[in-house]
Short mmCIF file of C-alpha atoms in Angstrom, two decimals:
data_model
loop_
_atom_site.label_atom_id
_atom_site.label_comp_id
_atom_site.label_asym_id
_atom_site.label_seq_id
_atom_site.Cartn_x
_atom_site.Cartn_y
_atom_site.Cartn_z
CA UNK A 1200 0.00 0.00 0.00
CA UNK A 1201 2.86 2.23 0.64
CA UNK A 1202 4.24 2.12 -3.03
CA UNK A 1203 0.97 3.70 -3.93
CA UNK A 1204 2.13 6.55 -2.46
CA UNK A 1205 3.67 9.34 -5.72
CA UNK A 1206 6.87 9.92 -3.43
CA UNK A 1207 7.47 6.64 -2.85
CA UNK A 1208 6.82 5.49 -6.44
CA UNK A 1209 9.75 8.01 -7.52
CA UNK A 1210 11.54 6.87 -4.75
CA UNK A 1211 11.89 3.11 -5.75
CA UNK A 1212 11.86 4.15 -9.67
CA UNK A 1213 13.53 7.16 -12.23
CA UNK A 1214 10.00 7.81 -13.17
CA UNK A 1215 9.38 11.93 -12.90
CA UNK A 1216 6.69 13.35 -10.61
CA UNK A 1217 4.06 13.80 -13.49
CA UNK A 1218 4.02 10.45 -14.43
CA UNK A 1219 4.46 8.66 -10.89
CA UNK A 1220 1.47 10.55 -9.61
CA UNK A 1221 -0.85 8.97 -12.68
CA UNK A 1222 0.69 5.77 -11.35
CA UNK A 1223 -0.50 6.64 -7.93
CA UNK A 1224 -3.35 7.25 -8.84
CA UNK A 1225 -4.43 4.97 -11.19
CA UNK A 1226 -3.13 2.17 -8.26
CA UNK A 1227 -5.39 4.08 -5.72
CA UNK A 1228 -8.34 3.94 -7.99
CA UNK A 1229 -7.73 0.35 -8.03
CA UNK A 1230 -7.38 -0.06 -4.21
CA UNK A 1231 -10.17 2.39 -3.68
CA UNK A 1232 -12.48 -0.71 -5.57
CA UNK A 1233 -10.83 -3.42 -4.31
CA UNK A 1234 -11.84 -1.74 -0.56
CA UNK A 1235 -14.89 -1.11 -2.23
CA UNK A 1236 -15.63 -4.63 -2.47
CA UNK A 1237 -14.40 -6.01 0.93
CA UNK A 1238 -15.96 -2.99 2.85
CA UNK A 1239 -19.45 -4.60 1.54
CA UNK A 1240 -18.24 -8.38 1.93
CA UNK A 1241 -18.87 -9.87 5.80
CA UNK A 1242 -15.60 -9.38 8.08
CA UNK A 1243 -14.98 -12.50 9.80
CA UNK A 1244 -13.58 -10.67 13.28
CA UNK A 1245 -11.69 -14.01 14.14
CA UNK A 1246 -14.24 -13.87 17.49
CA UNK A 1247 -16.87 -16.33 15.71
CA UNK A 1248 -18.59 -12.77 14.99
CA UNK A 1249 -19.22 -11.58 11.48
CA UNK A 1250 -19.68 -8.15 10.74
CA UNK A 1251 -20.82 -6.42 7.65
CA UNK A 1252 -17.73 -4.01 6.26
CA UNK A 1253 -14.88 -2.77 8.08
CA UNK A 1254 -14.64 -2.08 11.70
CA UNK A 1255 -12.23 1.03 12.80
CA UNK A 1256 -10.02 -1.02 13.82
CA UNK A 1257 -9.92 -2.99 10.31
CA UNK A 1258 -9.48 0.46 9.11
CA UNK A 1259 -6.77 1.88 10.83
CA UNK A 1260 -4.53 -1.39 9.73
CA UNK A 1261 -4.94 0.07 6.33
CA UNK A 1262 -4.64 3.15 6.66
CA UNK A 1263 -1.38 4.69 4.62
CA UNK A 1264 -0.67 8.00 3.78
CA UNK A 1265 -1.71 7.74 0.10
CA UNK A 1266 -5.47 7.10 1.70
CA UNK A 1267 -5.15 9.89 3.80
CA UNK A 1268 -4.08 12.31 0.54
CA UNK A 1269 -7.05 11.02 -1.18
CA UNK A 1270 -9.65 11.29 1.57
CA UNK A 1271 -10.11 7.45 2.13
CA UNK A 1272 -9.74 7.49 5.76
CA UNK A 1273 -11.58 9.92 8.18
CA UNK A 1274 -12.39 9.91 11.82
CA UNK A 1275 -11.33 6.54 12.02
CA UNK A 1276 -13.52 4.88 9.70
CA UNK A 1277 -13.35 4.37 5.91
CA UNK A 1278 -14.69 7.65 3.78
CA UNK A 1279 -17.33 5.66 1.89
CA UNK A 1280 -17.49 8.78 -0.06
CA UNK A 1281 -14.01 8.59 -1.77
CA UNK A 1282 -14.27 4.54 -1.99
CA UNK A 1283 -17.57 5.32 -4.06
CA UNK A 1284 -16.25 8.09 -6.24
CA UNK A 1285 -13.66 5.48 -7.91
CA UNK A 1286 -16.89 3.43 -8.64
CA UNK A 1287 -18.55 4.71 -11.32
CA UNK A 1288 -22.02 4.63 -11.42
CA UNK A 1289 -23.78 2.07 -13.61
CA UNK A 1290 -26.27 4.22 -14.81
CA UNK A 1291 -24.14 6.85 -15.54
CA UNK A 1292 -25.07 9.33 -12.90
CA UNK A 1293 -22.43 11.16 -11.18
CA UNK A 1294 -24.42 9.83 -8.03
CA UNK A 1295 -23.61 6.67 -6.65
CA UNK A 1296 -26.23 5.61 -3.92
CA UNK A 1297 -24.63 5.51 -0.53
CA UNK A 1298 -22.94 2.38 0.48
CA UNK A 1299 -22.12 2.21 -2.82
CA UNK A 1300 -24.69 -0.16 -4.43
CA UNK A 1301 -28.24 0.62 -4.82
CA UNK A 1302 -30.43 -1.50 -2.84
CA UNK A 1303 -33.55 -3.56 -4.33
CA UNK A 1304 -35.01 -5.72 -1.76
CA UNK A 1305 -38.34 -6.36 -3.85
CA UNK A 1306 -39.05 -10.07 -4.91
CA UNK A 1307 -39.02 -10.27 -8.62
CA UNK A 1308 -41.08 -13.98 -9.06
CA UNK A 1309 -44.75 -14.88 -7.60
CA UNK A 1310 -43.14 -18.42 -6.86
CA UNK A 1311 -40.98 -16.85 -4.17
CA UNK A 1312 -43.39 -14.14 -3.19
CA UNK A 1313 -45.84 -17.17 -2.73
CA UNK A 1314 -42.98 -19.05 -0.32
CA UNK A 1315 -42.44 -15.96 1.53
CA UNK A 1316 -45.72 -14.95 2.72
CA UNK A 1317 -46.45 -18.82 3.33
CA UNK A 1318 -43.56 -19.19 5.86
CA UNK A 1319 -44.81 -15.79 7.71
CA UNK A 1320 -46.07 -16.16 11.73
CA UNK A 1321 -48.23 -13.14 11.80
CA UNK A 1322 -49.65 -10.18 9.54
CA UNK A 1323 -48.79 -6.83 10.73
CA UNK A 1324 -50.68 -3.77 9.30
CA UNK A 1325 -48.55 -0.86 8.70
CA UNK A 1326 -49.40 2.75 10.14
CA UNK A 1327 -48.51 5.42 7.82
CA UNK A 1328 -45.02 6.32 9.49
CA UNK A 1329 -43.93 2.39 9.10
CA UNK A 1330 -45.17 2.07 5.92
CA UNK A 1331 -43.57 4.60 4.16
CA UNK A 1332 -40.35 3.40 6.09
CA UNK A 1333 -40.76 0.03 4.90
CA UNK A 1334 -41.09 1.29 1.36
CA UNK A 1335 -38.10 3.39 1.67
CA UNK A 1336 -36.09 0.57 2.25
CA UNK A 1337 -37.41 -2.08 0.15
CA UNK A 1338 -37.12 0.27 -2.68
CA UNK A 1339 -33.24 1.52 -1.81
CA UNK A 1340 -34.49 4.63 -0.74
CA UNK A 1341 -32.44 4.02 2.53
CA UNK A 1342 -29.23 2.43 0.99
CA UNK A 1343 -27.54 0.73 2.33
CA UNK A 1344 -30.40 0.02 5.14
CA UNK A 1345 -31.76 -3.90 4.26
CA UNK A 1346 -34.04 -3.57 7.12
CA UNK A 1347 -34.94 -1.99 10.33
CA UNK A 1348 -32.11 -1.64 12.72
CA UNK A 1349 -31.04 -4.18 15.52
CA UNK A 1350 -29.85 -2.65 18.91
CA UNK A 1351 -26.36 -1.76 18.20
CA UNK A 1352 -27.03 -0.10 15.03
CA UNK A 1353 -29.77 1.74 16.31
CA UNK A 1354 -27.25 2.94 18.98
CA UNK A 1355 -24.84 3.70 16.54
CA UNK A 1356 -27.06 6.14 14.99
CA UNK A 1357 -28.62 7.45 17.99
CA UNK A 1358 -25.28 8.38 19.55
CA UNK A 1359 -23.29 9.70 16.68
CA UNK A 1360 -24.82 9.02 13.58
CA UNK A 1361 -22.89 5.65 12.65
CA UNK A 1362 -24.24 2.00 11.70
CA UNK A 1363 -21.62 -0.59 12.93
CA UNK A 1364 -20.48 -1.14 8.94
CA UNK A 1365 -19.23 2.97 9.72
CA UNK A 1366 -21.96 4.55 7.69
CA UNK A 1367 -23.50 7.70 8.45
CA UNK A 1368 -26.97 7.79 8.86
CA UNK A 1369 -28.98 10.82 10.08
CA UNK A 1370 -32.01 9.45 11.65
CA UNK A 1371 -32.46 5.64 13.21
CA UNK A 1372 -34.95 3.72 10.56
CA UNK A 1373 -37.13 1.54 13.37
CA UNK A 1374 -40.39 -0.25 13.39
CA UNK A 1375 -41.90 0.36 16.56
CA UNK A 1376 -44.84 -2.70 18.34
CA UNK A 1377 -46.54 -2.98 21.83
CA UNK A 1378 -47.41 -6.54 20.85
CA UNK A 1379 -45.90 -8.83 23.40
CA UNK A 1380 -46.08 -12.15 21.25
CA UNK A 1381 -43.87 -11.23 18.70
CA UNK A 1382 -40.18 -12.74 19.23
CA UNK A 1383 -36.88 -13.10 17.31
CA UNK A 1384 -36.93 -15.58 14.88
CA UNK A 1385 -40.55 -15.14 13.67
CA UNK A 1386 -41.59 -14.12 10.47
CA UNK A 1387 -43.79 -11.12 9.82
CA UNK A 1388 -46.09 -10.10 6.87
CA UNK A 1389 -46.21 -6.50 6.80
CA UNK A 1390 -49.35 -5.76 5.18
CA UNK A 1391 -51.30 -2.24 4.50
CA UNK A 1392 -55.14 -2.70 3.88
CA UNK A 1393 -55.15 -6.02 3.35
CA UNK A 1394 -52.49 -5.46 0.26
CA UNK A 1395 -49.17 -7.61 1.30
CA UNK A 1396 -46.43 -5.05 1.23
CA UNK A 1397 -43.12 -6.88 2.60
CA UNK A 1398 -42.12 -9.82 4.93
CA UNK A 1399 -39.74 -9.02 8.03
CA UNK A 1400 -37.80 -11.73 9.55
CA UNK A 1401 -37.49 -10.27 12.94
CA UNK A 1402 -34.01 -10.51 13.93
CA UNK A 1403 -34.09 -8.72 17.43
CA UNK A 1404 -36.71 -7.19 20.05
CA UNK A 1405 -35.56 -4.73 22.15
CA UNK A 1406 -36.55 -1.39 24.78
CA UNK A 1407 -35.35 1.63 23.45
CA UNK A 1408 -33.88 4.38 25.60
CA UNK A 1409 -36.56 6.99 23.85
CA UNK A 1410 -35.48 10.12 26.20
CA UNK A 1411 -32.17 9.56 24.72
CA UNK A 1412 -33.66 9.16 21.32
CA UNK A 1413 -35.23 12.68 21.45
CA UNK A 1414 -32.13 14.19 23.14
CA UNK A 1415 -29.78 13.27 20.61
CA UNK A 1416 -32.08 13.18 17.72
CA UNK A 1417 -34.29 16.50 18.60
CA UNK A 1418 -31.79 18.10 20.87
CA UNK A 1419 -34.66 18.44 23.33
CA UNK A 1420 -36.76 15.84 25.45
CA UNK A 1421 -40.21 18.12 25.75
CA UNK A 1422 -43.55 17.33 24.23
CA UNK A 1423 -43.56 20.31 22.65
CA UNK A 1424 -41.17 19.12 19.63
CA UNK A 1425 -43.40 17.22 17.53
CA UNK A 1426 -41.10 14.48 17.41
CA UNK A 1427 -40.50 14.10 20.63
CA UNK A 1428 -44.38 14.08 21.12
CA UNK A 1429 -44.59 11.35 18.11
CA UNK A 1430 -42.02 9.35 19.73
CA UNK A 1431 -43.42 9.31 23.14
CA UNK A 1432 -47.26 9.42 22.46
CA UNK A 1433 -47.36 7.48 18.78
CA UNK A 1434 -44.28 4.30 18.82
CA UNK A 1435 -44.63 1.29 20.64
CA UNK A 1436 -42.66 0.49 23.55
CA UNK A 1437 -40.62 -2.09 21.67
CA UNK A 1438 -38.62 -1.41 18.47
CA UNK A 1439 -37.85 -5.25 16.02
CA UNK A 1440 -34.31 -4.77 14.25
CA UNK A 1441 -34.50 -7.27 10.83
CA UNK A 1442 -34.24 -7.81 7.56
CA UNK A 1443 -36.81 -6.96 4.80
CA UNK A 1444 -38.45 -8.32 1.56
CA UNK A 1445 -40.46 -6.81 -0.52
CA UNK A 1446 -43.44 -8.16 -2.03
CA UNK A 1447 -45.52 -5.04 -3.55
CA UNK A 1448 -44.88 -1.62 -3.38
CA UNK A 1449 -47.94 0.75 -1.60
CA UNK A 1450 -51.02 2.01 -4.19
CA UNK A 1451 -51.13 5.78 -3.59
CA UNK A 1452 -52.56 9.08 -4.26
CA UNK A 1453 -49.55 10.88 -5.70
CA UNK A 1454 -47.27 7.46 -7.05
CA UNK A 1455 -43.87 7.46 -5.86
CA UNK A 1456 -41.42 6.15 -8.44
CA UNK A 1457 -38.40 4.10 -6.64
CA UNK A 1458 -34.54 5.45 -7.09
CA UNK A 1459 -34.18 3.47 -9.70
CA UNK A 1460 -37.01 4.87 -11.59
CA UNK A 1461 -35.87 8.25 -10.76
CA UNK A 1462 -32.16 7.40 -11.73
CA UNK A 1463 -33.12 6.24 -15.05
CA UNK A 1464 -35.20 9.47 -16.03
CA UNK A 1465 -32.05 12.10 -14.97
CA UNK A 1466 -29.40 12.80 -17.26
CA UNK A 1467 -26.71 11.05 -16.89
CA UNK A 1468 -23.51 12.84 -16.26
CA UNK A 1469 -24.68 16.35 -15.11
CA UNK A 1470 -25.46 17.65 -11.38
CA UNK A 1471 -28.47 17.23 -9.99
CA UNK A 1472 -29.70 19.56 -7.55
CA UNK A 1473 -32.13 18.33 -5.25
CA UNK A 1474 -34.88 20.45 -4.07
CA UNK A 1475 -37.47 19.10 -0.85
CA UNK A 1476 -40.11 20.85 0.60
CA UNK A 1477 -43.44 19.35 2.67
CA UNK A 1478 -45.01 22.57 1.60
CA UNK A 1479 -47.15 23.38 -1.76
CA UNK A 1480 -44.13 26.11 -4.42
CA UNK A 1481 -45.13 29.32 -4.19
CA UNK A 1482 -43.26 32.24 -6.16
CA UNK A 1483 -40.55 32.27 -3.76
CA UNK A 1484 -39.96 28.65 -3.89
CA UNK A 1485 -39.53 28.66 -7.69
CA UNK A 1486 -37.43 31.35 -7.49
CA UNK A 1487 -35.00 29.62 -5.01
CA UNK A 1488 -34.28 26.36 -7.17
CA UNK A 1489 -34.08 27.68 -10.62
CA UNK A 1490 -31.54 30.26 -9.48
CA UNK A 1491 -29.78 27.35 -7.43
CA UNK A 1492 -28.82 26.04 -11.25
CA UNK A 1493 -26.52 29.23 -10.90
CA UNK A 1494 -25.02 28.64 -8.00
CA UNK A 1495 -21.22 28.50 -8.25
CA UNK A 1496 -20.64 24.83 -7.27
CA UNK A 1497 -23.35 23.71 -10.29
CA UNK A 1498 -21.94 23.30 -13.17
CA UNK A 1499 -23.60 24.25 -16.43
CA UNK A 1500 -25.85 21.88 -17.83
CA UNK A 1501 -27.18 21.16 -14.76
CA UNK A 1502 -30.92 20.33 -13.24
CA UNK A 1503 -33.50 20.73 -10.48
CA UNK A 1504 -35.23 17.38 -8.81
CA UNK A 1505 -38.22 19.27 -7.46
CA UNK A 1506 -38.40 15.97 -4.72
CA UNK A 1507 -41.37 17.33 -2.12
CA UNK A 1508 -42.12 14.48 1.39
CA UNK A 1509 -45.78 13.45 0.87
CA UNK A 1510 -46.27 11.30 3.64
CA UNK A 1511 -47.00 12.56 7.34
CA UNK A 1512 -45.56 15.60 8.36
CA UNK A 1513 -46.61 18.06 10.90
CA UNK A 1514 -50.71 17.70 12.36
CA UNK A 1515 -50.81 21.37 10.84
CA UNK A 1516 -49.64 20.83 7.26
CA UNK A 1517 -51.77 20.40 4.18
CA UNK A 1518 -52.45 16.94 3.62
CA UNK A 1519 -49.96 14.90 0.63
CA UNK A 1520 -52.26 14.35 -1.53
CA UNK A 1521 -53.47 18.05 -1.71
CA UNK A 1522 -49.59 19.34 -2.00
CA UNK A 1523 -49.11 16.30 -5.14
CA UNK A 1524 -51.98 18.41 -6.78
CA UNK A 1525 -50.60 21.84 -6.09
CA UNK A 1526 -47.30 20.40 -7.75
CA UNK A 1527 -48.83 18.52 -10.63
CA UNK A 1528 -50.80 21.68 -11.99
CA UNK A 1529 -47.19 23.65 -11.49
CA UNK A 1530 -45.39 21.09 -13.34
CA UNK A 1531 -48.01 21.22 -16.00
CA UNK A 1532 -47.93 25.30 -16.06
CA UNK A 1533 -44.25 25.56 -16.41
CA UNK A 1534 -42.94 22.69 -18.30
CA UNK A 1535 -39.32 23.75 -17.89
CA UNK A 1536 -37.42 21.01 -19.44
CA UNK A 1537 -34.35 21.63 -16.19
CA UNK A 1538 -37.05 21.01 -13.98
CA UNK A 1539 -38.05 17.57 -12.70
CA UNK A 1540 -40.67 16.29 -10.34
CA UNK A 1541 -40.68 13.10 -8.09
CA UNK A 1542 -42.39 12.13 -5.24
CA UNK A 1543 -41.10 10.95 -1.89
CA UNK A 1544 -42.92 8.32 0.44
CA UNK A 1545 -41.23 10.10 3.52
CA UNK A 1546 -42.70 10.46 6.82
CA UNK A 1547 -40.53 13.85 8.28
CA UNK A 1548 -39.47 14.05 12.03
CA UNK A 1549 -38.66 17.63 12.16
CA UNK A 1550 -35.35 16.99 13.41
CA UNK A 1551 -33.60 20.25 12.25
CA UNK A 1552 -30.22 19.27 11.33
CA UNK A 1553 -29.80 15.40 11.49
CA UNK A 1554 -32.96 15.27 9.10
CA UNK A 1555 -31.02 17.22 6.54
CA UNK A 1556 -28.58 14.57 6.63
CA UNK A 1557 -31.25 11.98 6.10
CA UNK A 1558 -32.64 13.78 3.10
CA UNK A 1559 -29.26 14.19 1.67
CA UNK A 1560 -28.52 10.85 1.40
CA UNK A 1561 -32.13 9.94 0.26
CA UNK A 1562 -31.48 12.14 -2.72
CA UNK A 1563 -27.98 10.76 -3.06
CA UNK A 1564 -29.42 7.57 -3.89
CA UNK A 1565 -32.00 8.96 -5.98
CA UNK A 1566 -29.23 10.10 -7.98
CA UNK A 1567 -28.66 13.68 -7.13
CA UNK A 1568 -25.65 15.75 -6.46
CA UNK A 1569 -26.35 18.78 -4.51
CA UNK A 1570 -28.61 19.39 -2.30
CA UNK A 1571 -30.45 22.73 -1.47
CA UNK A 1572 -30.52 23.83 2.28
CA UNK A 1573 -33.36 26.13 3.35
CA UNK A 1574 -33.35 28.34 6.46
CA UNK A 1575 -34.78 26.32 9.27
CA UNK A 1576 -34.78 23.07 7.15
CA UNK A 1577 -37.12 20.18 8.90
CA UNK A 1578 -37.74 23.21 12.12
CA UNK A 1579 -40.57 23.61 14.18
CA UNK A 1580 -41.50 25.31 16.61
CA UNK A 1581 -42.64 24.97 20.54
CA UNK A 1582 -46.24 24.20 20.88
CA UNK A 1583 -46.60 26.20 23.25
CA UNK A 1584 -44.31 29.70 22.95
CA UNK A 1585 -43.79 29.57 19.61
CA UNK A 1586 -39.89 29.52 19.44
CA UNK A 1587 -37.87 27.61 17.14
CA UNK A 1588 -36.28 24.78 18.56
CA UNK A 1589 -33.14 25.06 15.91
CA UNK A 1590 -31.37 28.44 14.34
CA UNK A 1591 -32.12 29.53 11.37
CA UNK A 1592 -28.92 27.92 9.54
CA UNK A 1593 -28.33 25.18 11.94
CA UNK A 1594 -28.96 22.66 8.90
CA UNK A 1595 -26.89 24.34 6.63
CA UNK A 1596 -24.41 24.54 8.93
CA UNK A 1597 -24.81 20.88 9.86
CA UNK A 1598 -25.09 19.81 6.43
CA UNK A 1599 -22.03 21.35 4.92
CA UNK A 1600 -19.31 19.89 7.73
CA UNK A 1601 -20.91 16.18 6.57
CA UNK A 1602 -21.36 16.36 2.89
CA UNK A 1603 -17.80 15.74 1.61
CA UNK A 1604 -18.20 12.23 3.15
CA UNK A 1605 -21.70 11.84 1.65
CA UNK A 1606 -20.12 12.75 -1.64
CA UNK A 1607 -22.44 15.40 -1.77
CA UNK A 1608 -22.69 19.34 -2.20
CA UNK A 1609 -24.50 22.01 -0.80
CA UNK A 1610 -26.55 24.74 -2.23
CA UNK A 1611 -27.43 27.28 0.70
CA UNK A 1612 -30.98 28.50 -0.48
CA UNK A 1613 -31.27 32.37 -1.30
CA UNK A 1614 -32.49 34.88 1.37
CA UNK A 1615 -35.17 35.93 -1.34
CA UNK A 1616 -37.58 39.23 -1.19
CA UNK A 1617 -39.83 40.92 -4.07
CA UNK A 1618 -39.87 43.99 -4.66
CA UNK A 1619 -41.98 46.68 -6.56
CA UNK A 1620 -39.45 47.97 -8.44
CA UNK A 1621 -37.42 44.73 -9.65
CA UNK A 1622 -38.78 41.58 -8.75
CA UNK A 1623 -37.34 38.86 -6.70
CA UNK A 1624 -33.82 39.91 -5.40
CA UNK A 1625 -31.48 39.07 -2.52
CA UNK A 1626 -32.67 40.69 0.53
CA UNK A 1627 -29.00 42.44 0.87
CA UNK A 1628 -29.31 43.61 -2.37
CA UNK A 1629 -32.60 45.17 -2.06
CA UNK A 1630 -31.62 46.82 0.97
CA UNK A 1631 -28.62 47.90 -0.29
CA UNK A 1632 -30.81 49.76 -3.28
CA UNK A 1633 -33.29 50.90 -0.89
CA UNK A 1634 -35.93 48.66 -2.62
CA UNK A 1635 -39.01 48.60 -1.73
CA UNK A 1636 -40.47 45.30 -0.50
CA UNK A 1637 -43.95 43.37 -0.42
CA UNK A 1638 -44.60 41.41 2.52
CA UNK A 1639 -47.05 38.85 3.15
CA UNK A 1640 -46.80 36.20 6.17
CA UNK A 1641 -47.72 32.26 6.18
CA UNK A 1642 -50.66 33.17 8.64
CA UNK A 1643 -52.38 36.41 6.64
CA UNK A 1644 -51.93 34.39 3.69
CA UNK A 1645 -53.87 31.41 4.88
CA UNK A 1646 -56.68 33.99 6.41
CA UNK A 1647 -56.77 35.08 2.86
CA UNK A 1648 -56.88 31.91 1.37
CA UNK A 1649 -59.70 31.01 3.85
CA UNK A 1650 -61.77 34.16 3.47
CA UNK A 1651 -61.70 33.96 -0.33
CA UNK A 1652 -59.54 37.00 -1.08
CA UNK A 1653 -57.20 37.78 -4.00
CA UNK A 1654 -53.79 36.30 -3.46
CA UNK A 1655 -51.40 38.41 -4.87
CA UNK A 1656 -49.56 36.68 -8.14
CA UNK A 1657 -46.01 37.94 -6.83
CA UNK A 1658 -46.79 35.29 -3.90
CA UNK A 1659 -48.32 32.39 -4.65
CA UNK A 1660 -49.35 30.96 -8.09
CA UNK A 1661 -53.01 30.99 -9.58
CA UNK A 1662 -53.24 27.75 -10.46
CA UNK A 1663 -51.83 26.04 -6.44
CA UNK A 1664 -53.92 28.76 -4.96
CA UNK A 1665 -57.06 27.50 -6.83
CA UNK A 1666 -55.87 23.87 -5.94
CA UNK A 1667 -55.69 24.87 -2.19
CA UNK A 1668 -59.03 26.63 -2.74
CA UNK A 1669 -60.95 23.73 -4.53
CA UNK A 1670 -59.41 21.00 -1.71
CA UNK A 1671 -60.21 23.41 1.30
#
């Protein structure tokens, strides 16, 4: 491993620098696969245990100083992120899902769909939060995820964002039961009105510490976070770690194409810039992801995934399938060939920064490269004073330190105001030309919606506003 190394190439050789660095790094591209391939093979630990990839210790035996030049090794694990980049994608994205391999967990004959709901215990029905989990991950949504987590990766996550193969993940991926018959070993059909959705072979049962959940997770243990109150109030008292099957995908309102749907529609070799929003795109909106195709890290050629969460959200929010219309009837108005729409089975947590890490490497395996931060991304507020439990670039903040391992970029979203005299413009610039700006809050904007008043067009667009109006 140390001959990799350029120096140490001329060293041994009369090759000049120029031509012992290709060298280098042709042989790293090389080792970067070959590590590629035995970070996703089982790790026999020599303890009778097997482990999926490399443990920090396995990784600190290889580390060398030619890995450390090219960003292999971080932190004491493996940069996944540099591994992948030597892998090119087979689709020819510049995205390759995280993990590196794109997970597809669905059952492709009926004679084995047939054998696995026949060797099943017990039929589960889904709620909407663990169904649009389970879909997530049979679909690869949640690459490298192949199920819900056991104990230790659940603790991984929970305590600093790590599954035991060294993988970030934002958010634990659980499914939650208070039913006391259900033990390791059993077999359950995971089913969502009466339509067979996957098979879990339950591989652990376990008490989660959920007051450390919310304190790590949320940054806060009180009800009045939402998902504190969802974690306390809604799960079970026992979370089931095991692996998944798929045997149909859910029917829907607004159909959710998997990432390797979405993969196949993008253009290959040009970024992709990954918009999400729980919200119906008003002017503002818009304005905010086309102008993100300028940003300086995009390079030209590049496009918008317009990628909104239409599963549960906050009690408040208007309902998914009344935000797929408002988008539909957008996409349909604008038909901007840069622009592309998707739909996301998501269920949010408003969890402020570690959620922006969860949607980044969602969209990473849905084939994007950047990803745009908003102020406040995945905040809420107290429900009871009204404060925000996270700062206003907390996710951005939070998002940029871990996107060079996720292989991913940032696209800090535009402090946007309009103005009379020229539009939509940065709100420095507008103060710096004494602009003059319209203002309309969220809250007089939904008395106006309610009341029947004209919306003004520099706000909110006709055609969601008559959406919102006609689904009211």
């Amino acid at each position: 491993l140390e001959r990799m190394h350029a120096p140490s190439i001329m060293r041994r050789t009369s090759l000049s620098s120029s031509k012992a660095t290709c060298i280098a790094v042709a042989l790293g591209v090389v080792l970067a696969v070959t590590l590629s391939t035995f970070a996703a093979s089982p790790l026999n630990t020599g303890s009778g245990m097997t482990v999926s990839g490399l443990s920090s210790r396995a990784a600190l035996r290889v580390r060398t100083p030619f890995m450390q030049s090219i960003g292999v090794y971080r932190s004491g694990h493996l940069c996944h992120s540099a591994v992948e980049t030597a892998v090119k994608a087979a689709d020819g994205l510049k995205s390759v899902p995280h993990g590196g391999k794109l997970v597809d967990l669905m059952l492709k004959s009926q004679t084995d769909i047939d054998a696995a709901i026949a060797a099943t215990d017990l039929a589960i029905e889904l709620n909407d939060r663990q169904l649009c989990d389970t879909e997530l991950i049979i679909n690869g949504g949640f690459s490298p995820l192949t199920g819900f987590l056991n104990e230790p990766d659940y603790n991984g996550v929970v305590e600093n964002m790590r599954l035991t193969s060294g993988d970030i993940l934002g958010l634990p991926v659980i499914f939650d039961t208070d039913d006391e018959s259900i033990k390791p070993g059993m077999k359950l059909r995971l089913t969502r009105e009466g339509k067979d959705i996957a098979v879990m072979e339950v591989e652990s049962k376990y008490k989660p510490d959920k007051v450390k959940e919310c304190k790590n997770l949320y940054g806060v243990t009180t009800l009045e976070h939402p998902g504190c109150l969802m974690v306390a109030t809604e799960r079970g008292q026992y979370y089931l770690g095991g692996s998944l099957k798929g045997i149909s995908l859910p029917v829907r309102d607004f159909p959710c194409k998997t990432p390797a749907e979405v993969r196949a529609e993008l253009p290959a070799g040009k970024d992709i810039v990954a918009f999400q929003c729980r919200n119906p795109v008003h002017r503002a909106h818009y304005e905010l992801f086309t102008r993100a195709l300028d940003a300086e890290n995009v390079e030209e050629g590049g496009v918008v995934l317009v990628h909104p969460t239409c599963g549960p959200t906050q009690a408040d929010d208007i309902p998914g399938p009344v935000r797929y219309k408002t988008y539909e009837v957008l996409k349909e108005e604008r038909q901007d060939p840069n622009i592309f729409w998707e739909y996301l089975p998501y269920s949010m947590h408003m969890a402020g920064p570690r959620e922006a890490i969860q949607h980044m490497i969602i969209r990473k395996n849905y084939g994007c490269t950047h990803f745009i931060i908003g102020r406040d991304m995945a905040g809420s507020k107290s429900s009871l004073t009204g404060d925000d439990f996270y700062g206003p670039y907390d996710a951005q903040d939070f998002a940029k330190e871990h996107a060079p391992e996720l292989g991913m970029k940032t696209v800090p979203s535009l402090n946007l105001v309009h103005t009379v005299e020229e539009g939509y413009v940065t709100a420095d610039y507008a103060q710096e030309k004494s602009l003059t700006v319209n203002k309309l809050s969220g809250t007089k904007f939904r008395q106006m919606l309610r009341a029947g008043e004209d919306i003004p067009e520099w706000f909110a667009f006709k055609s969601v506003v008559d959406v919102l109006r006609a689904n009211s």
